[in-house]
mmCIF file of C-alpha atoms in Angstrom:
data_model
loop_
_atom_site.group_PDB
_atom_site.id
_atom_site.type_symbol
_atom_site.label_atom_id
_atom_site.label_comp_id
_atom_site.label_asym_id
_atom_site.label_seq_id
_atom_site.Cartn_x
_atom_site.Cartn_y
_atom_site.Cartn_z
ATOM 1 C CA MET A 1346 -4.169 -22.979 -9.936
ATOM 2 C CA ASN A 1347 -2.499 -26.342 -9.671
ATOM 3 C CA VAL A 1348 -4.989 -29.004 -8.584
ATOM 4 C CA GLU A 1349 -2.451 -30.730 -6.380
ATOM 5 C CA TYR A 1350 -1.419 -27.622 -4.409
ATOM 6 C CA GLY A 1351 -4.391 -25.331 -4.931
ATOM 7 C CA GLU A 1352 -6.208 -26.066 -1.693
ATOM 8 C CA SER A 1353 -3.017 -25.751 0.370
ATOM 9 C CA ILE A 1354 -2.201 -22.426 -1.259
ATOM 10 C CA MET A 1355 -5.683 -21.062 -0.568
ATOM 11 C CA THR A 1356 -5.571 -22.249 3.053
ATOM 12 C CA TYR A 1357 -2.215 -20.546 3.549
ATOM 13 C CA THR A 1358 -3.430 -17.360 1.841
ATOM 14 C CA ARG A 1359 -6.495 -17.246 4.105
ATOM 15 C CA GLN A 1360 -4.263 -17.677 7.182
ATOM 16 C CA LEU A 1361 -2.092 -14.771 6.005
ATOM 17 C CA GLU A 1362 -5.211 -12.699 5.431
ATOM 18 C CA LEU A 1363 -6.309 -13.287 9.040
ATOM 19 C CA GLN A 1364 -2.896 -12.108 10.267
ATOM 20 C CA ASN A 1365 -3.294 -8.864 8.316
ATOM 21 C CA LEU A 1366 -6.865 -7.842 9.113
ATOM 22 C CA THR A 1367 -7.341 -4.095 8.807
ATOM 23 C CA GLU A 1368 -10.947 -3.399 9.755
ATOM 24 C CA ASN A 1369 -11.344 -0.334 11.947
ATOM 25 C CA CYS A 1370 -7.850 0.792 10.917
ATOM 26 C CA LEU A 1371 -8.853 4.473 11.010
ATOM 27 C CA ILE A 1372 -10.223 4.518 14.569
ATOM 28 C CA LYS A 1373 -7.033 5.964 16.125
ATOM 29 C CA HIS A 1374 -6.594 8.583 13.406
ATOM 30 C CA LYS A 1375 -8.240 11.810 12.277
ATOM 31 C CA ILE A 1376 -8.614 10.459 8.732
ATOM 32 C CA THR A 1377 -12.190 9.592 7.789
ATOM 33 C CA PRO A 1378 -13.277 6.731 5.522
ATOM 34 C CA ALA A 1379 -14.382 9.318 2.937
ATOM 35 C CA LEU A 1380 -10.912 10.894 2.875
ATOM 36 C CA ARG A 1381 -9.331 7.447 2.584
ATOM 37 C CA ALA A 1382 -11.646 6.708 -0.353
ATOM 38 C CA ARG A 1383 -10.593 9.930 -2.097
ATOM 39 C CA MET A 1384 -6.939 9.020 -1.583
ATOM 40 C CA ILE A 1385 -7.518 5.581 -3.050
ATOM 41 C CA ASP A 1386 -9.275 7.100 -6.087
ATOM 42 C CA TRP A 1387 -6.271 9.363 -6.607
ATOM 43 C CA MET A 1388 -3.894 6.413 -6.241
ATOM 44 C CA ILE A 1389 -5.752 4.543 -8.986
ATOM 45 C CA GLU A 1390 -5.314 7.539 -11.268
ATOM 46 C CA VAL A 1391 -1.607 7.941 -10.476
ATOM 47 C CA LEU A 1392 -0.674 4.270 -10.787
ATOM 48 C CA THR A 1393 -2.653 3.937 -14.023
ATOM 49 C CA ASN A 1394 -0.926 6.993 -15.518
ATOM 50 C CA PHE A 1395 2.492 5.584 -14.647
ATOM 51 C CA LYS A 1396 1.526 2.168 -16.057
ATOM 52 C CA CYS A 1397 2.088 0.298 -12.807
ATOM 53 C CA ASP A 1398 0.861 -3.253 -12.351
ATOM 54 C CA ASP A 1399 -2.635 -3.771 -10.921
ATOM 55 C CA GLN A 1400 -1.129 -5.607 -7.970
ATOM 56 C CA THR A 1401 0.874 -2.464 -7.154
ATOM 57 C CA PHE A 1402 -2.348 -0.592 -6.443
ATOM 58 C CA PHE A 1403 -3.782 -3.338 -4.242
ATOM 59 C CA LEU A 1404 -0.513 -3.675 -2.339
ATOM 60 C CA ALA A 1405 -0.342 0.112 -1.809
ATOM 61 C CA VAL A 1406 -3.856 0.093 -0.329
ATOM 62 C CA SER A 1407 -2.931 -2.839 1.878
ATOM 63 C CA LEU A 1408 0.162 -0.970 3.066
ATOM 64 C CA ILE A 1409 -1.881 2.129 3.933
ATOM 65 C CA ASP A 1410 -4.430 0.134 5.903
ATOM 66 C CA ARG A 1411 -1.834 -1.951 7.740
ATOM 67 C CA TYR A 1412 0.135 1.197 8.559
ATOM 68 C CA PHE A 1413 -2.949 2.865 10.026
ATOM 69 C CA LYS A 1414 -3.826 -0.304 11.929
ATOM 70 C CA ASN A 1415 -0.349 -0.658 13.480
ATOM 71 C CA LYS A 1416 0.510 3.021 14.011
ATOM 72 C CA THR A 1417 -0.064 4.035 17.612
ATOM 73 C CA GLU A 1418 0.423 7.790 17.128
ATOM 74 C CA THR A 1419 -2.570 9.627 15.675
ATOM 75 C CA ARG A 1420 -2.127 10.555 12.034
ATOM 76 C CA GLU A 1421 -3.680 13.825 10.885
ATOM 77 C CA ILE A 1422 -5.596 14.597 7.694
ATOM 78 C CA GLY A 1423 -2.557 16.479 6.378
ATOM 79 C CA ASP A 1424 -0.488 13.280 6.614
ATOM 80 C CA LEU A 1425 -2.672 11.371 4.164
ATOM 81 C CA HIS A 1426 -1.024 12.689 0.988
ATOM 82 C CA ILE A 1427 2.517 11.724 1.949
ATOM 83 C CA ILE A 1428 1.309 8.349 3.243
ATOM 84 C CA GLY A 1429 -0.402 7.645 -0.092
ATOM 85 C CA VAL A 1430 2.644 8.749 -2.094
ATOM 86 C CA THR A 1431 5.006 6.682 0.027
ATOM 87 C CA THR A 1432 2.922 3.506 -0.024
ATOM 88 C CA MET A 1433 2.664 3.715 -3.814
ATOM 89 C CA PHE A 1434 6.458 4.089 -3.956
ATOM 90 C CA ILE A 1435 7.005 1.054 -1.702
ATOM 91 C CA ALA A 1436 4.449 -1.057 -3.584
ATOM 92 C CA SER A 1437 5.952 -0.133 -6.946
ATOM 93 C CA LYS A 1438 9.423 -1.138 -5.811
ATOM 94 C CA TYR A 1439 8.032 -4.464 -4.657
ATOM 95 C CA GLU A 1440 5.718 -5.310 -7.578
ATOM 96 C CA ASP A 1441 6.740 -3.512 -10.757
ATOM 97 C CA ILE A 1442 9.410 -4.663 -13.186
ATOM 98 C CA TYR A 1443 10.281 -1.001 -13.762
ATOM 99 C CA PRO A 1444 9.400 0.633 -10.432
ATOM 100 C CA LEU A 1445 8.774 4.294 -9.825
ATOM 101 C CA LYS A 1446 11.992 6.191 -9.204
ATOM 102 C CA MET A 1447 12.361 8.613 -6.300
ATOM 103 C CA LYS A 1448 12.972 11.505 -8.698
ATOM 104 C CA MET A 1449 9.710 10.701 -10.512
ATOM 105 C CA VAL A 1450 7.810 10.424 -7.232
ATOM 106 C CA PHE A 1451 9.248 13.730 -6.015
ATOM 107 C CA GLU A 1452 8.695 15.691 -9.237
ATOM 108 C CA LYS A 1453 5.629 14.195 -10.913
ATOM 109 C CA ILE A 1454 3.567 12.582 -8.149
ATOM 110 C CA ALA A 1455 4.341 14.810 -5.155
ATOM 111 C CA HIS A 1456 4.811 17.903 -7.384
ATOM 112 C CA ARG A 1457 7.834 18.948 -5.276
ATOM 113 C CA LYS A 1458 5.556 19.600 -2.283
ATOM 114 C CA LEU A 1459 7.102 16.781 -0.271
ATOM 115 C CA SER A 1460 10.834 16.489 0.213
ATOM 116 C CA ILE A 1461 12.756 13.376 -0.713
ATOM 117 C CA GLU A 1462 13.905 13.148 2.901
ATOM 118 C CA GLU A 1463 10.288 13.226 4.175
ATOM 119 C CA ILE A 1464 9.354 10.391 1.805
ATOM 120 C CA LYS A 1465 12.394 8.324 2.869
ATOM 121 C CA THR A 1466 11.665 8.910 6.560
ATOM 122 C CA LEU A 1467 8.021 7.889 6.189
ATOM 123 C CA GLU A 1468 9.031 4.868 4.111
ATOM 124 C CA LEU A 1469 11.145 3.639 7.006
ATOM 125 C CA ASP A 1470 8.333 4.378 9.497
ATOM 126 C CA ILE A 1471 5.816 2.431 7.393
ATOM 127 C CA LEU A 1472 8.163 -0.529 7.000
ATOM 128 C CA LYS A 1473 8.889 -0.592 10.740
ATOM 129 C CA SER A 1474 5.198 -0.408 11.616
ATOM 130 C CA ILE A 1475 4.400 -3.435 9.419
ATOM 131 C CA ASN A 1476 7.508 -5.282 10.661
ATOM 132 C CA TYR A 1477 8.980 -5.175 7.146
ATOM 133 C CA LYS A 1478 6.332 -7.625 5.932
ATOM 134 C CA ILE A 1479 5.485 -5.958 2.647
ATOM 135 C CA PRO A 1480 3.471 -8.708 0.956
ATOM 136 C CA ALA A 1481 0.022 -9.576 2.237
ATOM 137 C CA PRO A 1482 -2.973 -11.173 0.538
ATOM 138 C CA THR A 1483 -5.040 -8.612 -1.344
ATOM 139 C CA VAL A 1484 -8.464 -8.627 -2.923
ATOM 140 C CA LEU A 1485 -6.809 -9.191 -6.292
ATOM 141 C CA ASP A 1486 -5.186 -12.420 -5.077
ATOM 142 C CA PHE A 1487 -8.593 -13.847 -4.222
ATOM 143 C CA LEU A 1488 -10.255 -12.487 -7.359
ATOM 144 C CA ARG A 1489 -7.697 -14.238 -9.528
ATOM 145 C CA VAL A 1490 -8.598 -17.556 -7.923
ATOM 146 C CA TYR A 1491 -12.368 -17.168 -7.943
ATOM 147 C CA LEU A 1492 -12.745 -15.590 -11.376
#
């Protein structure tokens, strides 16, 4: 990191992190931390298989947590799969040079169990709930500085 701007960048990143805190994000929902952990494990597997950037995974997790934090309606256990699929799709479009295509998401990741329309509808709901602020500091951003 540039010596001249490094401290300013870290200060700004920490301020952004405080604006996007996600602790207790599951309180309003029927999804347990163990189920969230299983979803995240699956997301690692999927994004690795499709050769997505590491930052794509961290952004997808951030999107899930911020969605749960900001969503007022209770989300059920059955909603977790489509939420995971959709956040990976959003994160890939934001981070990857060659992002996941909707056809690939529908056929290979969702195994045709989720409709394209359902994914598009949830994508819009997620983006609205986070006020269209896709980027947010992730663990990887801080690891890159400290390691």
